[in-house]
XYZ file of N, CA and C in Angstrom:
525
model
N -1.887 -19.441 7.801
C -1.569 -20.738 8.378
C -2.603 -21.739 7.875
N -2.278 -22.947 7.245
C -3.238 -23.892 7.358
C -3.974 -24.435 8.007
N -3.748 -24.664 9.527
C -4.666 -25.122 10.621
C -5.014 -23.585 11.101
N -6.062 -23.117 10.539
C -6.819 -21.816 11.606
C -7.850 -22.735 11.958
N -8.287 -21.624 13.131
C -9.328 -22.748 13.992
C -10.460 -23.201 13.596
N -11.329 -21.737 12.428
C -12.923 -21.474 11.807
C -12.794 -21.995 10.495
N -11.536 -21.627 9.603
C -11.620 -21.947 8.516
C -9.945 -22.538 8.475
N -9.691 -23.273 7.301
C -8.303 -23.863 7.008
C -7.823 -22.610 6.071
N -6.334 -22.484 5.721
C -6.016 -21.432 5.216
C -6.364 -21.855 4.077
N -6.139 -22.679 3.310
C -6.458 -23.422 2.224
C -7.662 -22.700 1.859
N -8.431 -22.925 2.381
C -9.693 -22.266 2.031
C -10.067 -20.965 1.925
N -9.259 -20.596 3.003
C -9.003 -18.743 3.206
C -8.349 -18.033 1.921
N -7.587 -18.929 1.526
C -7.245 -18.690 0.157
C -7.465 -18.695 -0.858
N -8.710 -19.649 -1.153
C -9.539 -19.864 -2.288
C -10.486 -18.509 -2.106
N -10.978 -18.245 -1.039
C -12.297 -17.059 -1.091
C -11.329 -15.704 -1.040
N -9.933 -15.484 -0.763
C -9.184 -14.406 -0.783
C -8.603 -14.203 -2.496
N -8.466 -15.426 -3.588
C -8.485 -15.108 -4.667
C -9.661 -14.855 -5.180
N -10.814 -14.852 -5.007
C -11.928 -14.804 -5.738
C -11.968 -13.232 -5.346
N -11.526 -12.456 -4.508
C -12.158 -10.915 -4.547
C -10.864 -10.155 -4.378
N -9.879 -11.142 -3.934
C -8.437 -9.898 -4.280
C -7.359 -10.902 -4.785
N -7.209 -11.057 -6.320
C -6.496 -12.035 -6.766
C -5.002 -11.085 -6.416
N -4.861 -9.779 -6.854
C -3.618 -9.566 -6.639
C -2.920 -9.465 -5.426
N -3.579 -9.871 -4.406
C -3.126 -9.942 -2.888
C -2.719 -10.661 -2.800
N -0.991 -10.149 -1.961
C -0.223 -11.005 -2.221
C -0.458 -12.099 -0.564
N 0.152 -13.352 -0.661
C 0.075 -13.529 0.669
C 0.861 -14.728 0.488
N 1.131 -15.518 1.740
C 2.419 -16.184 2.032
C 2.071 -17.013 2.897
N 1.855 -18.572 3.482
C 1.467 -19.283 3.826
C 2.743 -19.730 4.824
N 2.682 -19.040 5.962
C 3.060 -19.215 7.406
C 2.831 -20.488 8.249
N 3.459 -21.969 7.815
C 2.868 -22.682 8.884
C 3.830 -24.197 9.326
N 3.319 -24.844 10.339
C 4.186 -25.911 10.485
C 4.439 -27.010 9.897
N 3.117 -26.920 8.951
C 2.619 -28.147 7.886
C 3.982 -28.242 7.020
N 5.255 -29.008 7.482
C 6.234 -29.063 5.914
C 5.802 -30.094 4.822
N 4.579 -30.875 4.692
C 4.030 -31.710 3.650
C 4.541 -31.336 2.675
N 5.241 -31.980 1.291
C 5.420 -31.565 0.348
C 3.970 -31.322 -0.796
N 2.769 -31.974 -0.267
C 1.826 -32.054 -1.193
C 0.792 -30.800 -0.389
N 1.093 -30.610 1.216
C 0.298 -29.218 1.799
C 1.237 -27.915 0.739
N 2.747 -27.559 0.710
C 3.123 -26.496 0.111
C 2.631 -26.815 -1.310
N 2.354 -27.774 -2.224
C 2.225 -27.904 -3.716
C 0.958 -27.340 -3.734
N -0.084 -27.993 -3.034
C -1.420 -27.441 -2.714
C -1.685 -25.565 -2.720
N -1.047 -25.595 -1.329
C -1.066 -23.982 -1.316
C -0.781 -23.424 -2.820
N 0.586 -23.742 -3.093
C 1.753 -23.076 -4.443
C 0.513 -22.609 -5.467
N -0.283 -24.012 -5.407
C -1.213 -24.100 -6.454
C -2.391 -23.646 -6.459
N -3.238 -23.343 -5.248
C -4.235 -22.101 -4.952
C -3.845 -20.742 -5.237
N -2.678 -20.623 -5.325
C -2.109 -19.192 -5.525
C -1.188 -18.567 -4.705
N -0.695 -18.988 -3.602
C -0.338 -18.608 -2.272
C 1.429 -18.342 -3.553
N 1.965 -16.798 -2.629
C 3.220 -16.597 -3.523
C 4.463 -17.545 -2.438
N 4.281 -17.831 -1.683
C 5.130 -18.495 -0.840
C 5.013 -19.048 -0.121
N 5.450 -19.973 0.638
C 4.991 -21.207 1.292
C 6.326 -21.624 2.240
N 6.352 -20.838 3.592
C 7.273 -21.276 4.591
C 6.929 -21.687 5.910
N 7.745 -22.740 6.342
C 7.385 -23.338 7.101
C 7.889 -23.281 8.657
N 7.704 -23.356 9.529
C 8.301 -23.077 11.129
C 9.018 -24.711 11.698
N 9.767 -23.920 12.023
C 10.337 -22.882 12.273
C 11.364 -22.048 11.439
N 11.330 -20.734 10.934
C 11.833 -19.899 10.568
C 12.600 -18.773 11.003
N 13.740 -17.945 10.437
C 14.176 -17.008 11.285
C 13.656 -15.693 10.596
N 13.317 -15.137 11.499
C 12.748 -13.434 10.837
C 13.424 -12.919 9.769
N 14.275 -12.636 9.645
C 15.244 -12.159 8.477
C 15.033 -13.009 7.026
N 14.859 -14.505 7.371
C 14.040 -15.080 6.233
C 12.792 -14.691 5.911
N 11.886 -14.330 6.914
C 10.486 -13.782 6.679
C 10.251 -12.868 5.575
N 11.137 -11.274 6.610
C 11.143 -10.455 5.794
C 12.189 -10.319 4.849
N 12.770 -11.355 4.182
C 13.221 -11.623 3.074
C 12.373 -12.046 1.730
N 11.684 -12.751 2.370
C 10.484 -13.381 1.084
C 9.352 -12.571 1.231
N 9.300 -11.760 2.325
C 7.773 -10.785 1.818
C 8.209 -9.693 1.030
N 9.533 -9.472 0.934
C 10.457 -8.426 0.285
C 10.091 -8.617 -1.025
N 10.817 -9.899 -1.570
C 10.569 -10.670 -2.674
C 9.219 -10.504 -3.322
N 8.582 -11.088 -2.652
C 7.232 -11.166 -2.619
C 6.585 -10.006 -3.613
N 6.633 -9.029 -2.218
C 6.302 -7.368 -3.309
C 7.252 -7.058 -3.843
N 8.309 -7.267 -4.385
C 8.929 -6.872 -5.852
C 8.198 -7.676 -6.977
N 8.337 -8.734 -6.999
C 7.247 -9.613 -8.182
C 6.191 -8.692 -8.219
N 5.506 -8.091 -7.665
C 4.337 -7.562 -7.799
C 3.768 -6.579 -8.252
N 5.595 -5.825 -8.440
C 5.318 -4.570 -8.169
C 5.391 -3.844 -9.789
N 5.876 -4.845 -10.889
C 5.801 -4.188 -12.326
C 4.706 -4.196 -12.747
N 3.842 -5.015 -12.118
C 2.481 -5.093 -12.740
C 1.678 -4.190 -12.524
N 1.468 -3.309 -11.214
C 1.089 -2.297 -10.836
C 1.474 -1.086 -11.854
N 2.977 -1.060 -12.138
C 3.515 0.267 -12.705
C 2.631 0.692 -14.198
N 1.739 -0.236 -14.968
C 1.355 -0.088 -16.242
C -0.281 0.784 -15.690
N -0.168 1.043 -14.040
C -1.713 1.567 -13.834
C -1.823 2.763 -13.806
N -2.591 3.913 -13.810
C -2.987 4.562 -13.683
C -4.408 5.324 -12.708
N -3.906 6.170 -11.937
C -5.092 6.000 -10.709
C -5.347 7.606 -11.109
N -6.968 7.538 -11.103
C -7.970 8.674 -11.510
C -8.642 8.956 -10.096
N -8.576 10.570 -10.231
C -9.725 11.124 -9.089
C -10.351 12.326 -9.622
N -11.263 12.771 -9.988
C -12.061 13.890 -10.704
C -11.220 14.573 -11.591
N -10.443 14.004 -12.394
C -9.396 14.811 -13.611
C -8.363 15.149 -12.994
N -8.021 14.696 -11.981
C -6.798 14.256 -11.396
C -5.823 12.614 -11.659
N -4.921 13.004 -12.301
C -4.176 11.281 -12.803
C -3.200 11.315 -12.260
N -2.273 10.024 -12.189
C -1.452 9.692 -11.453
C -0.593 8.991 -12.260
N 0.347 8.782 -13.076
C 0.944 7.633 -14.009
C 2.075 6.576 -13.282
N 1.443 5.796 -12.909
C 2.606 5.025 -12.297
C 3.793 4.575 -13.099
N 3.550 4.664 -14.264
C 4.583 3.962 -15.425
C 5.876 5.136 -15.131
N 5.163 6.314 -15.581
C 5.675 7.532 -16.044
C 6.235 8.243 -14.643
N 5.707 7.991 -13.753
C 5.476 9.093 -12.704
C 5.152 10.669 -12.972
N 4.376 10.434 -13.705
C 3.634 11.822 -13.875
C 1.933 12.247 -13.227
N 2.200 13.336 -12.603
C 0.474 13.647 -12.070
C 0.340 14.579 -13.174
N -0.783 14.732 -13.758
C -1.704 15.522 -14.353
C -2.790 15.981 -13.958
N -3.617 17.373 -14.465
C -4.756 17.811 -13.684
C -5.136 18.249 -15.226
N -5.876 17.451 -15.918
C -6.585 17.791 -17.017
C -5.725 17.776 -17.788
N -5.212 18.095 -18.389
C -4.127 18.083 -19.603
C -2.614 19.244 -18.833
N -2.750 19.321 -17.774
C -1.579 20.406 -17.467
C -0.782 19.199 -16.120
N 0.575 18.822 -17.098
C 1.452 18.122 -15.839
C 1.786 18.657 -14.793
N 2.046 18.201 -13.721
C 2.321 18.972 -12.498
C 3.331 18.586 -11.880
N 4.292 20.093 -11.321
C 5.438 19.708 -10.932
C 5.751 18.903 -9.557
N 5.480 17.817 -9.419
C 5.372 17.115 -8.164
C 6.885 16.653 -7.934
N 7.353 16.778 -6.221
C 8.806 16.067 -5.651
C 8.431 14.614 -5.236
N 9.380 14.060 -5.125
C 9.244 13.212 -5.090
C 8.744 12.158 -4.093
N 8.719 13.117 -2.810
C 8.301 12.749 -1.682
C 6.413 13.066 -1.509
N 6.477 14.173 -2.399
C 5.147 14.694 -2.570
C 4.697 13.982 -3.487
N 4.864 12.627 -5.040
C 4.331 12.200 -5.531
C 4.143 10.560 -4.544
N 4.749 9.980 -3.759
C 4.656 9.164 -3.284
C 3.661 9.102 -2.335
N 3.329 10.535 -1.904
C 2.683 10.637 -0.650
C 1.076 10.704 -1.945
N 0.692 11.393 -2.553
C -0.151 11.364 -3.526
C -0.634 9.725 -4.155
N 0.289 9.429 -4.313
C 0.049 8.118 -4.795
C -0.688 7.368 -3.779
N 0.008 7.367 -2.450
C -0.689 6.154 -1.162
C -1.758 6.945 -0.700
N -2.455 7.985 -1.088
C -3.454 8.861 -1.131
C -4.682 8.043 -2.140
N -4.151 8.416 -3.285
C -4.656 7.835 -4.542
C -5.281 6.543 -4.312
N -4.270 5.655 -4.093
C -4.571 4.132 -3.898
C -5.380 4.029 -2.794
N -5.664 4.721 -1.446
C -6.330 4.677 -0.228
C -7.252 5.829 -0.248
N -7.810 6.078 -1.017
C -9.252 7.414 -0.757
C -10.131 6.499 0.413
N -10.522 8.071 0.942
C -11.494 7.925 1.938
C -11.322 7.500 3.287
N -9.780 7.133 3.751
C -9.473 6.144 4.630
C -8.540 7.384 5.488
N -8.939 7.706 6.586
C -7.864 8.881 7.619
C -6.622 7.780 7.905
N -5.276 8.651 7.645
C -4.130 8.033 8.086
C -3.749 9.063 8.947
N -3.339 8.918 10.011
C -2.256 9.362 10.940
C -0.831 9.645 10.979
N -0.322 10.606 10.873
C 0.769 11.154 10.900
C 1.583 9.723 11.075
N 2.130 8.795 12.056
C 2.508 8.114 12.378
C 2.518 7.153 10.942
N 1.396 6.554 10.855
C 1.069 5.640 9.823
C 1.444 5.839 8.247
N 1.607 7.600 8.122
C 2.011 7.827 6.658
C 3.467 7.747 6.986
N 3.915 8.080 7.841
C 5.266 8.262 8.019
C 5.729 6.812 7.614
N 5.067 5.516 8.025
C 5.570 4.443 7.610
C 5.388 3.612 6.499
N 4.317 3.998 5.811
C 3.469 3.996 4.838
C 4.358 4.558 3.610
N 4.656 6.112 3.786
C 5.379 6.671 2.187
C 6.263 6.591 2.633
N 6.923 6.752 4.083
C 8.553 6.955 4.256
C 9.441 5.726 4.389
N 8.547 4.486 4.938
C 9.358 3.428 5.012
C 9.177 3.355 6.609
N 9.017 2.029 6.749
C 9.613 2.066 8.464
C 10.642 2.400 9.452
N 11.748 2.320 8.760
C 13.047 2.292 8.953
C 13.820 3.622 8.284
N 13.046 4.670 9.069
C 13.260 6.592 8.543
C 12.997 6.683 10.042
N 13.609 7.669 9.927
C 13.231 8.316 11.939
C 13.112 9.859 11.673
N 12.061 10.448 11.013
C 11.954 11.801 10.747
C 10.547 12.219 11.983
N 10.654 13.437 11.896
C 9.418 13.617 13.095
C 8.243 13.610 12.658
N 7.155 13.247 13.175
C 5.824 13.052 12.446
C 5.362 14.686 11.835
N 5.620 15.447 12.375
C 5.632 16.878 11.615
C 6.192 17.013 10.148
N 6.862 16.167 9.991
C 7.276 16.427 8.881
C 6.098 15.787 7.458
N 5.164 15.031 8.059
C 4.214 14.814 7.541
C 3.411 16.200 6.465
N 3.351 17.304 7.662
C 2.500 18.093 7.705
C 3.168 19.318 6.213
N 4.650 19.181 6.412
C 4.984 20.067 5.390
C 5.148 19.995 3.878
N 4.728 17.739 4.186
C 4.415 17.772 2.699
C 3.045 17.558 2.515
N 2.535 17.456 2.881
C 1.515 17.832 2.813
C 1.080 19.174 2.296
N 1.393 20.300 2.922
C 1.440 21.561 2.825
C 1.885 21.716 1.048
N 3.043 21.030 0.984
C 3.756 21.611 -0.616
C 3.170 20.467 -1.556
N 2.183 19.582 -1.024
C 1.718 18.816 -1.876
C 0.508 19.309 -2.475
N -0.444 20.022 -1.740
C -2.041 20.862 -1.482
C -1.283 22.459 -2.378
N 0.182 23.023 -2.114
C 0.848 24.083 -3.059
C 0.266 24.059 -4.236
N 0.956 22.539 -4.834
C 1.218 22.495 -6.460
C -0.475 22.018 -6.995
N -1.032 21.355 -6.198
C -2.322 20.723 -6.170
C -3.485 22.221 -6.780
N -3.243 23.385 -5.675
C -4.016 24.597 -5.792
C -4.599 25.085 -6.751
N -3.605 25.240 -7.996
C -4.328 26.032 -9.008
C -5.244 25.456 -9.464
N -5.003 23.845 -9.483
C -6.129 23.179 -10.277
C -7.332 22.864 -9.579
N -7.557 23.688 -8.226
C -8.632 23.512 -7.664
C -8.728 21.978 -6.595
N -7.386 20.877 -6.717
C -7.117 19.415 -6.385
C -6.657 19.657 -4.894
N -6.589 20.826 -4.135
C -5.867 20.753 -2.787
C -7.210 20.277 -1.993
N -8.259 20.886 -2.327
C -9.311 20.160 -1.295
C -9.867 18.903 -1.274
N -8.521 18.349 -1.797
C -9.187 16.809 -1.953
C -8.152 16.080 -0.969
N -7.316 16.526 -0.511
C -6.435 16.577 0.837
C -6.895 16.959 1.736
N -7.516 16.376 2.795
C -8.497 16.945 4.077
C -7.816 16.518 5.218
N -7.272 17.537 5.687
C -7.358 17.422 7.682
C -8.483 17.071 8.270
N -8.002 15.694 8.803
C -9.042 15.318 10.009
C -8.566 15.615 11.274
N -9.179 16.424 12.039
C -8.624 17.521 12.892
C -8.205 15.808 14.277
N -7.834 16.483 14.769
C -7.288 14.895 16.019
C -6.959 13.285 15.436
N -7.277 13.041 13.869
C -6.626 11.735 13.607
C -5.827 11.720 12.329
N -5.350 12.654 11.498
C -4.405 12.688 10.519
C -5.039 13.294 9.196
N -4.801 12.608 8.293
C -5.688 13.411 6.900
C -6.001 11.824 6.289
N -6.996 12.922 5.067
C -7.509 11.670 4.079
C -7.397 12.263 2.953
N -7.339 11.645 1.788
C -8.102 12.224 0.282
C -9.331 11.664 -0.141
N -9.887 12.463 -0.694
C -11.847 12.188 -1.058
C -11.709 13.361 -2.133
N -12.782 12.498 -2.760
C -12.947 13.228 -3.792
C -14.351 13.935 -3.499
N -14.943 13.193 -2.186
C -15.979 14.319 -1.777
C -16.017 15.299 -1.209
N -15.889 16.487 -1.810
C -15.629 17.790 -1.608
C -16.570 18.254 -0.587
């Protein structure tokens, strides 16, 4: 929003491109100025809507939003101790030997990948790799998990999947 109380968004936005340019974000506010949205447009902000709005427009343009975003990501590649990830390709590798990963098990790897070190909760991956809008039981977390730490094994990569006993799991590469 442009009127926050400590800082203007305007500004929130200038110090939010300087350390996460690819973050996406969307400028929520009542200001319809044509020279406040040009402003924003032009700090970087990917969208610029104004209130009153209807939800379905919201999550229409944050939809949008992360699709633009999302080819640019695909040319990356995410490393963890000779563990790779090919987003282009969708291929995991463990040193030079590809690995047969499903598809539910490379997605879940991936938001692993991208989030080391950080405990997610059954709940939270469920919405995280599965989507919000899945109604599977949070157990079902646990069995890919299980066949994800399987294929992971030989290469020594399952203990980089850690149960945090009472709040969900993490990946670390600190063994």
């Amino acid at each position: 929003d442009i009127k926050m109380p400590r800082m203007d968004g305007m500004e929130l936005l200038r110090r939010l491109r300087e350390k996460q340019p690819a973050l996406p974000v969307i400028f929520l506010t009542s200001k319809d100025d044509e020279l406040d949205e040009a402003l924003g447009l032009a700090l970087g902000a990917d969208d610029y809507i104004t209130k009153p709005f209807s939800p379905r427009e919201l999550v229409a343009r944050i939809r949008a939003v992360l699709r633009r975003g999302g080819p640019a990501a695909e040319d990356e590649i995410l490393h963890a101790n000779g563990l790779s990830l090919d987003l282009a390709s969708h291929r995991v590798s463990a040193g030079e030997a590809l690995l047969d990963v499903g598809p539910t098990e490379y997605r879940l790897l991936e938001f692993f990948m991208s989030h080391p070190e950080r405990v997610y909760s059954r709940g939270q991956l469920l919405d995280r790799v599965w989507g919000s809008n899945v109604y599977v039981e949070e157990r079902t977390v646990d069995v890919h998990i299980r066949r994800l730490r399987k294929v992971l094994e030989p290469h020594g990569y399952e203990v980089m999947i850690q149960t945090v006993r009472g709040a969900g799991y993490r990946f670390s590469t600190r063994i």
